mmCIF file of C-alpha atoms in Angstrom:
data_model
loop_
_atom_site.group_PDB
_atom_site.id
_atom_site.type_symbol
_atom_site.label_atom_id
_atom_site.label_comp_id
_atom_site.label_asym_id
_atom_site.label_seq_id
_atom_site.Cartn_x
_atom_site.Cartn_y
_atom_site.Cartn_z
ATOM 1 C CA MET A 1 -66.463 162.194 -27.301
ATOM 2 C CA THR A 2 -63.089 161.829 -25.629
ATOM 3 C CA ILE A 3 -64.018 164.407 -22.990
ATOM 4 C CA GLN A 4 -67.255 162.547 -22.221
ATOM 5 C CA VAL A 5 -65.438 159.269 -21.718
ATOM 6 C CA HIS A 6 -62.879 160.777 -19.349
ATOM 7 C CA SER A 7 -65.589 162.627 -17.423
ATOM 8 C CA THR A 8 -67.583 159.384 -16.521
ATOM 9 C CA THR A 9 -64.736 156.995 -15.658
ATOM 10 C CA PRO A 10 -63.502 158.798 -12.485
ATOM 11 C CA SER A 11 -67.082 158.820 -11.087
ATOM 12 C CA LEU A 12 -67.099 154.971 -10.802
ATOM 13 C CA ALA A 13 -64.159 154.734 -8.384
ATOM 14 C CA PRO A 14 -65.750 156.547 -5.395
ATOM 15 C CA THR A 15 -68.909 154.429 -5.776
ATOM 16 C CA ARG A 16 -66.956 151.156 -5.596
ATOM 17 C CA VAL A 17 -64.945 152.367 -2.627
ATOM 18 C CA ALA A 18 -68.097 153.345 -0.782
ATOM 19 C CA ARG A 19 -69.723 149.991 -1.428
ATOM 20 C CA ALA A 20 -66.617 148.122 -0.299
ATOM 21 C CA GLY A 21 -66.526 150.185 2.854
ATOM 22 C CA ARG A 22 -70.136 149.459 3.670
ATOM 23 C CA LEU A 23 -69.565 145.707 3.113
ATOM 24 C CA THR A 24 -66.510 145.748 5.363
ATOM 25 C CA ARG A 25 -68.451 147.486 8.100
ATOM 26 C CA ARG A 26 -71.310 144.972 7.801
ATOM 27 C CA LEU A 27 -68.946 142.010 8.014
ATOM 28 C CA ALA A 28 -67.270 143.523 11.046
ATOM 29 C CA ALA A 29 -70.637 144.046 12.714
ATOM 30 C CA LEU A 30 -71.663 140.463 11.943
ATOM 31 C CA SER A 31 -68.425 139.171 13.457
ATOM 32 C CA CYS A 32 -69.066 141.154 16.609
ATOM 33 C CA ALA A 33 -72.604 139.795 16.800
ATOM 34 C CA VAL A 34 -71.374 136.208 16.478
ATOM 35 C CA ALA A 35 -68.766 136.799 19.165
ATOM 36 C CA ALA A 36 -71.393 138.306 21.453
ATOM 37 C CA GLY A 37 -73.701 135.319 20.999
ATOM 38 C CA TRP A 38 -76.459 137.265 19.162
ATOM 39 C CA VAL A 39 -76.665 134.664 16.394
ATOM 40 C CA LEU A 40 -76.171 130.934 16.044
ATOM 41 C CA ALA A 41 -78.538 130.324 18.978
ATOM 42 C CA LEU A 42 -78.558 126.522 18.790
ATOM 43 C CA PRO A 43 -74.814 125.974 19.282
ATOM 44 C CA ALA A 44 -74.846 128.551 22.093
ATOM 45 C CA GLN A 45 -77.715 126.691 23.782
ATOM 46 C CA ALA A 46 -75.876 123.390 23.435
ATOM 47 C CA GLN A 47 -72.790 124.893 25.048
ATOM 48 C CA THR A 48 -74.760 126.050 28.106
ATOM 49 C CA TRP A 49 -76.553 122.744 28.813
ATOM 50 C CA PRO A 50 -77.370 121.935 31.580
ATOM 51 C CA GLU A 51 -79.004 125.106 32.881
ATOM 52 C CA ARG A 52 -81.105 123.441 35.601
ATOM 53 C CA PRO A 53 -81.157 120.260 37.727
ATOM 54 C CA ILE A 54 -81.362 116.832 36.094
ATOM 55 C CA THR A 55 -83.748 114.142 37.333
ATOM 56 C CA MET A 56 -82.473 110.574 37.541
ATOM 57 C CA VAL A 57 -85.515 108.276 37.647
ATOM 58 C CA VAL A 58 -85.073 105.003 39.559
ATOM 59 C CA PRO A 59 -87.789 102.333 39.164
ATOM 60 C CA PHE A 60 -87.463 100.934 42.687
ATOM 61 C CA ALA A 61 -87.933 102.084 46.262
ATOM 62 C CA ALA A 62 -85.498 104.275 48.158
ATOM 63 C CA GLY A 63 -82.905 102.246 50.017
ATOM 64 C CA GLY A 64 -82.940 99.335 47.568
ATOM 65 C CA PRO A 65 -79.832 98.226 45.631
ATOM 66 C CA THR A 66 -80.559 100.233 42.476
ATOM 67 C CA ASP A 67 -81.397 103.317 44.525
ATOM 68 C CA VAL A 68 -78.088 102.934 46.372
ATOM 69 C CA VAL A 69 -76.228 102.945 43.046
ATOM 70 C CA ALA A 70 -78.150 106.002 41.834
ATOM 71 C CA ARG A 71 -77.455 108.087 44.928
ATOM 72 C CA MET A 72 -73.832 107.004 44.869
ATOM 73 C CA LEU A 73 -73.452 108.397 41.340
ATOM 74 C CA ALA A 74 -75.571 111.523 41.778
ATOM 75 C CA VAL A 75 -73.025 113.512 43.790
ATOM 76 C CA PRO A 76 -69.970 113.173 41.506
ATOM 77 C CA MET A 77 -72.120 113.562 38.399
ATOM 78 C CA SER A 78 -73.552 116.782 39.829
ATOM 79 C CA LYS A 79 -70.033 118.129 40.286
ATOM 80 C CA SER A 80 -69.090 117.321 36.692
ATOM 81 C CA LEU A 81 -72.279 118.766 35.184
ATOM 82 C CA GLY A 82 -72.454 121.877 37.363
ATOM 83 C CA GLN A 83 -76.088 121.127 38.212
ATOM 84 C CA SER A 84 -77.759 118.916 40.801
ATOM 85 C CA VAL A 85 -78.717 115.373 39.839
ATOM 86 C CA ILE A 86 -81.905 114.584 41.758
ATOM 87 C CA VAL A 87 -82.936 110.951 42.305
ATOM 88 C CA GLU A 88 -86.650 110.289 41.847
ATOM 89 C CA ASN A 89 -88.157 106.925 42.798
ATOM 90 C CA ALA A 90 -91.024 105.815 40.539
ATOM 91 C CA VAL A 91 -92.022 102.403 41.887
ATOM 92 C CA GLY A 92 -94.246 99.703 40.413
ATOM 93 C CA ALA A 93 -94.671 96.811 37.969
ATOM 94 C CA GLY A 94 -91.070 95.652 38.043
ATOM 95 C CA GLY A 95 -89.757 98.960 36.751
ATOM 96 C CA THR A 96 -92.047 99.174 33.728
ATOM 97 C CA ILE A 97 -94.027 102.145 35.090
ATOM 98 C CA ALA A 98 -90.875 104.207 35.448
ATOM 99 C CA ALA A 99 -89.555 103.098 32.056
ATOM 100 C CA ALA A 100 -92.771 104.147 30.310
ATOM 101 C CA LYS A 101 -92.688 107.468 32.164
ATOM 102 C CA VAL A 102 -89.162 108.236 30.998
ATOM 103 C CA ALA A 103 -89.931 107.115 27.442
ATOM 104 C CA ARG A 104 -92.660 109.810 27.318
ATOM 105 C CA ALA A 105 -90.586 112.503 29.037
ATOM 106 C CA PRO A 106 -89.315 115.551 27.085
ATOM 107 C CA ALA A 107 -86.153 114.632 25.213
ATOM 108 C CA ASN A 108 -84.149 117.603 26.460
ATOM 109 C CA GLY A 109 -81.481 115.910 28.566
ATOM 110 C CA TYR A 110 -83.059 116.790 31.909
ATOM 111 C CA THR A 111 -84.517 113.311 32.515
ATOM 112 C CA VAL A 112 -82.384 110.163 32.664
ATOM 113 C CA PHE A 113 -83.248 106.618 33.690
ATOM 114 C CA LEU A 114 -81.191 104.180 35.755
ATOM 115 C CA HIS A 115 -82.429 100.596 35.455
ATOM 116 C CA HIS A 116 -80.938 97.167 35.955
ATOM 117 C CA MET A 117 -81.234 93.999 33.868
ATOM 118 C CA GLY A 118 -85.028 94.253 34.091
ATOM 119 C CA MET A 119 -84.747 96.412 30.990
ATOM 120 C CA ALA A 120 -83.740 93.247 29.100
ATOM 121 C CA THR A 121 -86.222 90.831 30.665
ATOM 122 C CA ALA A 122 -89.348 92.998 30.414
ATOM 123 C CA PRO A 123 -90.123 92.208 26.726
ATOM 124 C CA ALA A 124 -90.506 88.481 27.475
ATOM 125 C CA LEU A 125 -91.958 88.870 30.948
ATOM 126 C CA TYR A 126 -94.839 91.274 30.328
ATOM 127 C CA LYS A 127 -97.750 90.734 27.974
ATOM 128 C CA LYS A 128 -98.105 94.434 27.304
ATOM 129 C CA LEU A 129 -95.355 97.016 27.507
ATOM 130 C CA HIS A 130 -95.870 100.737 27.021
ATOM 131 C CA PHE A 131 -92.302 101.161 25.870
ATOM 132 C CA ASP A 132 -89.716 99.432 23.692
ATOM 133 C CA PRO A 133 -86.281 99.064 25.341
ATOM 134 C CA LEU A 134 -84.508 99.120 21.982
ATOM 135 C CA GLN A 135 -86.504 101.883 20.271
ATOM 136 C CA ASP A 136 -87.676 104.401 22.867
ATOM 137 C CA PHE A 137 -84.390 105.327 24.550
ATOM 138 C CA GLU A 138 -80.988 106.800 23.919
ATOM 139 C CA TYR A 139 -78.071 104.995 25.533
ATOM 140 C CA ILE A 140 -75.619 106.742 27.862
ATOM 141 C CA GLY A 141 -73.577 103.859 29.256
ATOM 142 C CA GLN A 142 -73.423 100.743 31.384
ATOM 143 C CA VAL A 143 -72.990 101.600 35.045
ATOM 144 C CA VAL A 144 -72.349 98.950 37.710
ATOM 145 C CA ASP A 145 -72.323 95.144 37.875
ATOM 146 C CA VAL A 146 -73.622 93.665 41.135
ATOM 147 C CA PRO A 147 -73.084 89.919 41.755
ATOM 148 C CA MET A 148 -75.710 87.650 43.310
ATOM 149 C CA THR A 149 -75.449 85.058 46.078
ATOM 150 C CA LEU A 150 -77.514 81.929 46.644
ATOM 151 C CA LEU A 151 -78.494 81.845 50.315
ATOM 152 C CA GLY A 152 -80.268 79.493 52.704
ATOM 153 C CA ARG A 153 -81.720 79.876 56.179
ATOM 154 C CA LYS A 154 -79.186 79.432 58.947
ATOM 155 C CA ASP A 155 -80.473 76.052 60.117
ATOM 156 C CA LEU A 156 -80.908 74.480 56.686
ATOM 157 C CA PRO A 157 -79.317 70.986 56.822
ATOM 158 C CA ALA A 158 -76.871 71.577 53.948
ATOM 159 C CA ASN A 159 -73.487 73.319 53.922
ATOM 160 C CA ASN A 160 -72.501 73.443 50.252
ATOM 161 C CA LEU A 161 -74.124 73.178 46.861
ATOM 162 C CA GLN A 162 -73.784 69.401 46.530
ATOM 163 C CA GLU A 163 -75.362 68.860 49.938
ATOM 164 C CA LEU A 164 -78.094 71.331 49.017
ATOM 165 C CA LEU A 165 -78.885 69.491 45.779
ATOM 166 C CA ALA A 166 -79.092 66.199 47.652
ATOM 167 C CA TYR A 167 -81.414 67.783 50.215
ATOM 168 C CA LEU A 168 -83.622 69.239 47.481
ATOM 169 C CA LYS A 169 -84.025 65.844 45.798
ATOM 170 C CA GLN A 170 -85.408 64.443 49.025
ATOM 171 C CA ASN A 171 -87.474 67.472 50.069
ATOM 172 C CA LYS A 172 -88.222 69.536 46.976
ATOM 173 C CA ASP A 173 -91.954 69.657 47.708
ATOM 174 C CA LYS A 174 -91.231 71.160 51.119
ATOM 175 C CA VAL A 175 -88.560 73.687 50.134
ATOM 176 C CA SER A 176 -89.519 77.320 49.526
ATOM 177 C CA LEU A 177 -87.597 79.724 47.317
ATOM 178 C CA ALA A 178 -88.283 83.392 48.071
ATOM 179 C CA ASN A 179 -87.963 86.298 45.654
ATOM 180 C CA ALA A 180 -88.637 90.019 45.583
ATOM 181 C CA GLY A 181 -91.573 89.749 43.202
ATOM 182 C CA LEU A 182 -92.396 88.716 39.657
ATOM 183 C CA GLY A 183 -89.628 89.807 37.317
ATOM 184 C CA ALA A 184 -87.271 90.917 40.081
ATOM 185 C CA VAL A 185 -83.632 89.920 39.710
ATOM 186 C CA SER A 186 -83.970 87.550 42.671
ATOM 187 C CA HIS A 187 -86.844 85.886 40.815
ATOM 188 C CA LEU A 188 -84.809 85.537 37.616
ATOM 189 C CA CYS A 189 -81.776 84.202 39.485
ATOM 190 C CA GLY A 190 -83.972 81.633 41.203
ATOM 191 C CA LEU A 191 -85.557 80.740 37.870
ATOM 192 C CA LEU A 192 -82.151 80.131 36.308
ATOM 193 C CA PHE A 193 -81.180 77.994 39.319
ATOM 194 C CA THR A 194 -84.268 75.751 39.155
ATOM 195 C CA THR A 195 -83.888 75.493 35.372
ATOM 196 C CA GLN A 196 -80.277 74.316 35.615
ATOM 197 C CA ILE A 197 -80.900 71.796 38.410
ATOM 198 C CA GLY A 198 -84.076 70.539 36.719
ATOM 199 C CA MET A 199 -86.354 70.926 39.737
ATOM 200 C CA ASP A 200 -89.480 72.945 40.379
ATOM 201 C CA LEU A 201 -89.473 74.515 43.823
ATOM 202 C CA THR A 202 -92.246 76.375 45.596
ATOM 203 C CA THR A 203 -91.581 80.050 44.957
ATOM 204 C CA ILE A 204 -92.843 82.751 47.282
ATOM 205 C CA PRO A 205 -92.928 86.307 45.896
ATOM 206 C CA TYR A 206 -92.543 89.270 48.220
ATOM 207 C CA LYS A 207 -92.880 92.996 47.687
ATOM 208 C CA GLY A 208 -89.169 93.690 47.678
ATOM 209 C CA THR A 209 -85.974 92.027 48.829
ATOM 210 C CA GLY A 210 -86.265 93.511 52.339
ATOM 211 C CA PRO A 211 -89.309 91.443 53.387
ATOM 212 C CA ALA A 212 -87.916 88.368 51.649
ATOM 213 C CA MET A 213 -84.612 88.675 53.504
ATOM 214 C CA ASN A 214 -86.392 89.222 56.813
ATOM 215 C CA ASP A 215 -88.289 85.957 56.405
ATOM 216 C CA LEU A 216 -85.115 84.112 55.406
ATOM 217 C CA LEU A 217 -83.406 85.418 58.544
ATOM 218 C CA GLY A 218 -86.435 84.355 60.567
ATOM 219 C CA GLY A 219 -86.501 80.870 59.039
ATOM 220 C CA GLN A 220 -89.916 81.274 57.383
ATOM 221 C CA VAL A 221 -88.448 80.516 53.924
ATOM 222 C CA ASP A 222 -85.579 78.245 52.898
ATOM 223 C CA LEU A 223 -83.724 79.851 49.976
ATOM 224 C CA LEU A 224 -83.190 83.269 48.429
ATOM 225 C CA CYS A 225 -80.992 84.555 45.619
ATOM 226 C CA ASP A 226 -80.054 88.165 46.329
ATOM 227 C CA GLN A 227 -77.517 90.867 45.502
ATOM 228 C CA THR A 228 -74.251 91.324 47.370
ATOM 229 C CA THR A 229 -75.294 94.876 48.203
ATOM 230 C CA GLN A 230 -77.802 93.249 50.552
ATOM 231 C CA THR A 231 -76.168 89.985 51.591
ATOM 232 C CA VAL A 232 -72.452 90.365 52.371
ATOM 233 C CA SER A 233 -72.983 91.566 55.937
ATOM 234 C CA PHE A 234 -75.422 88.735 56.710
ATOM 235 C CA ILE A 235 -73.008 86.160 55.259
ATOM 236 C CA LYS A 236 -70.069 87.485 57.270
ATOM 237 C CA ASP A 237 -72.156 87.536 60.457
ATOM 238 C CA GLY A 238 -73.186 83.923 59.906
ATOM 239 C CA ARG A 239 -76.878 84.799 59.940
ATOM 240 C CA VAL A 240 -77.470 82.938 56.664
ATOM 241 C CA LYS A 241 -75.827 80.071 54.797
ATOM 242 C CA VAL A 242 -74.281 80.832 51.430
ATOM 243 C CA PHE A 243 -74.090 78.160 48.747
ATOM 244 C CA GLY A 244 -72.275 80.103 46.063
ATOM 245 C CA VAL A 245 -71.807 83.321 44.128
ATOM 246 C CA THR A 246 -73.141 83.837 40.627
ATOM 247 C CA THR A 247 -69.994 85.262 39.014
ATOM 248 C CA PRO A 248 -67.355 83.429 36.945
ATOM 249 C CA ARG A 249 -64.720 84.231 39.595
ATOM 250 C CA ARG A 250 -64.815 84.371 43.372
ATOM 251 C CA LEU A 251 -65.413 87.723 45.011
ATOM 252 C CA ALA A 252 -62.686 89.624 46.831
ATOM 253 C CA LEU A 253 -64.954 90.250 49.820
ATOM 254 C CA LEU A 254 -66.011 86.590 49.990
ATOM 255 C CA PRO A 255 -62.872 84.704 48.933
ATOM 256 C CA SER A 256 -63.873 81.474 50.689
ATOM 257 C CA VAL A 257 -67.244 81.281 48.947
ATOM 258 C CA PRO A 258 -67.027 79.214 45.729
ATOM 259 C CA THR A 259 -68.868 80.121 42.563
ATOM 260 C CA LEU A 260 -71.850 78.062 41.472
ATOM 261 C CA ASP A 261 -69.989 77.423 38.221
ATOM 262 C CA GLU A 262 -66.995 75.794 39.917
ATOM 263 C CA GLN A 263 -69.357 73.622 41.959
ATOM 264 C CA GLY A 264 -70.925 72.100 38.882
ATOM 265 C CA LEU A 265 -73.523 74.545 37.545
ATOM 266 C CA LYS A 266 -71.470 75.337 34.452
ATOM 267 C CA GLY A 267 -72.086 78.702 32.871
ATOM 268 C CA PHE A 268 -74.214 79.922 35.773
ATOM 269 C CA GLU A 269 -73.745 83.688 35.719
ATOM 270 C CA VAL A 270 -76.091 86.392 36.914
ATOM 271 C CA LYS A 271 -74.897 89.934 37.399
ATOM 272 C CA VAL A 272 -77.272 92.740 38.170
ATOM 273 C CA TRP A 273 -75.914 95.077 35.554
ATOM 274 C CA HIS A 274 -77.242 98.634 35.401
ATOM 275 C CA GLY A 275 -77.548 101.040 32.512
ATOM 276 C CA LEU A 276 -78.194 104.767 32.190
ATOM 277 C CA TYR A 277 -80.683 105.866 29.519
ATOM 278 C CA ALA A 278 -82.422 108.995 28.231
ATOM 279 C CA PRO A 279 -85.607 109.509 26.185
ATOM 280 C CA LYS A 280 -85.305 108.946 22.453
ATOM 281 C CA GLY A 281 -84.278 112.115 20.649
ATOM 282 C CA THR A 282 -82.251 113.616 23.491
ATOM 283 C CA PRO A 283 -79.674 115.991 21.908
ATOM 284 C CA SER A 284 -76.281 114.450 21.252
ATOM 285 C CA GLN A 285 -74.520 117.261 23.118
ATOM 286 C CA ALA A 286 -76.435 116.405 26.294
ATOM 287 C CA LEU A 287 -75.797 112.674 25.864
ATOM 288 C CA GLN A 288 -72.089 113.302 25.450
ATOM 289 C CA LYS A 289 -71.889 115.416 28.609
ATOM 290 C CA LEU A 290 -73.909 112.858 30.559
ATOM 291 C CA ASN A 291 -71.594 110.075 29.424
ATOM 292 C CA GLU A 292 -68.527 112.106 30.375
ATOM 293 C CA ALA A 293 -70.005 112.815 33.819
ATOM 294 C CA LEU A 294 -70.839 109.108 34.278
ATOM 295 C CA ARG A 295 -67.311 108.032 33.386
ATOM 296 C CA VAL A 296 -65.820 110.542 35.816
ATOM 297 C CA ALA A 297 -68.210 109.391 38.576
ATOM 298 C CA LEU A 298 -67.317 105.731 38.119
ATOM 299 C CA GLN A 299 -63.643 106.592 38.619
ATOM 300 C CA ASP A 300 -64.244 108.752 41.685
ATOM 301 C CA PRO A 301 -62.255 107.260 44.618
ATOM 302 C CA MET A 302 -65.215 107.465 47.017
ATOM 303 C CA VAL A 303 -67.463 105.657 44.534
ATOM 304 C CA THR A 304 -64.942 102.927 43.761
ATOM 305 C CA GLN A 305 -64.289 102.348 47.467
ATOM 306 C CA ARG A 306 -68.006 102.078 48.185
ATOM 307 C CA LEU A 307 -68.452 99.628 45.313
ATOM 308 C CA VAL A 308 -65.652 97.466 46.699
ATOM 309 C CA GLU A 309 -67.427 97.418 50.058
ATOM 310 C CA LEU A 310 -70.580 96.226 48.305
ATOM 311 C CA SER A 311 -68.709 93.606 46.217
ATOM 312 C CA SER A 312 -69.831 95.462 43.114
ATOM 313 C CA GLU A 313 -67.774 96.188 40.024
ATOM 314 C CA VAL A 314 -67.327 98.974 37.501
ATOM 315 C CA PRO A 315 -67.600 97.472 34.015
ATOM 316 C CA PRO A 316 -64.767 97.995 31.511
ATOM 317 C CA MET A 317 -64.762 101.532 30.170
ATOM 318 C CA ASP A 318 -65.598 100.328 26.657
ATOM 319 C CA LYS A 319 -68.989 99.317 28.110
ATOM 320 C CA VAL A 320 -69.503 102.699 29.754
ATOM 321 C CA THR A 321 -70.479 104.030 26.332
ATOM 322 C CA PRO A 322 -73.709 104.261 24.328
ATOM 323 C CA GLU A 323 -72.505 101.501 22.005
ATOM 324 C CA GLY A 324 -71.395 99.297 24.903
ATOM 325 C CA LEU A 325 -74.742 99.557 26.678
ATOM 326 C CA LYS A 326 -76.754 98.937 23.508
ATOM 327 C CA THR A 327 -74.735 95.831 22.626
ATOM 328 C CA HIS A 328 -75.060 94.453 26.152
ATOM 329 C CA LEU A 329 -78.807 95.103 26.291
ATOM 330 C CA GLU A 330 -79.343 93.262 23.003
ATOM 331 C CA ALA A 331 -77.306 90.278 24.243
ATOM 332 C CA GLU A 332 -79.217 90.118 27.539
ATOM 333 C CA ILE A 333 -82.590 90.238 25.755
ATOM 334 C CA ALA A 334 -81.450 87.272 23.649
ATOM 335 C CA LYS A 335 -80.246 85.385 26.775
ATOM 336 C CA TRP A 336 -83.234 85.820 29.080
ATOM 337 C CA GLY A 337 -86.078 85.759 26.562
ATOM 338 C CA PRO A 338 -86.010 81.978 25.927
ATOM 339 C CA ILE A 339 -85.579 81.164 29.637
ATOM 340 C CA ILE A 340 -88.580 83.259 30.637
ATOM 341 C CA ARG A 341 -90.804 82.032 27.821
ATOM 342 C CA GLN A 342 -89.911 78.401 28.533
ATOM 343 C CA SER A 343 -90.889 78.844 32.181
ATOM 344 C CA GLY A 344 -94.350 80.008 31.163
ATOM 345 C CA ILE A 345 -94.358 82.927 33.606
ATOM 346 C CA GLN A 346 -95.818 86.169 32.352
ATOM 347 C CA ALA A 347 -97.201 89.308 33.931
ATOM 348 C CA ASP A 348 -100.106 91.435 32.748
#
């Protein structure tokens, strides 16, 4: 019995050593595979995004203010991301066609959407929307704030806001207020103006700010509210009259032009803020890289200099975040919804 016991015990040791050796070799092989990228495919894929160009959809025509902002950002963002950012113009229905298109796009990070405050006004302005601004998108960050200016034709017999208001009281049935179309920012700015002064003026919608500005320059219309990206040069050349800016403070490029607020229209503020969005469900890794690229672009010296030339502003960096954009969008929906509904205007 003793011999049998001693004869079996030594046979167990080589077996355990062999098994331990095989396990060690397997673990070593697995470690090599992980290091080589043969496993854990999802994190590896996230690390390599983007692998192809990114499309930035703009809901307005090439050459317009929002398109200018998009193309200004595309170059520095491309450098940060290591892939081209291609601007695509998808025009129509006040930006709602482009918004619906992006909402249905693959949520893979290769489609983003640059839109202005129309994202906040669309729910009240349109009877039917094929997208929900608060549910169908991921937020990347707020982009650029562009002030507005209230302009008049060069030969309008008024030189400041008080003189303009007096003129309107006597001639309101004869005065025309141009805009770039139903739901355009120029339309909303004009709507806020007529609401605050308590007068209904004859509004004339155009297909874009370009034609509206041309008719103002030609004297065919009397008033127009438009963005500084379009108006500063005309104001400085004396080709139009300016009755005020729509920001709480005067603009550095137009220091002699008072705000509408300081002239008596208290609380009058319209900024054409822009936001960058992606389809709902876009991976968080892509959203993070897009936000980082946006923040870098907004601090690029060439971009900041160009924005100064256009009297535009970079928002505080705490707004150039997903949370900042979402909070601002919600506040703007709450601000403009009642104004639009009270006016009774609505698009199909």
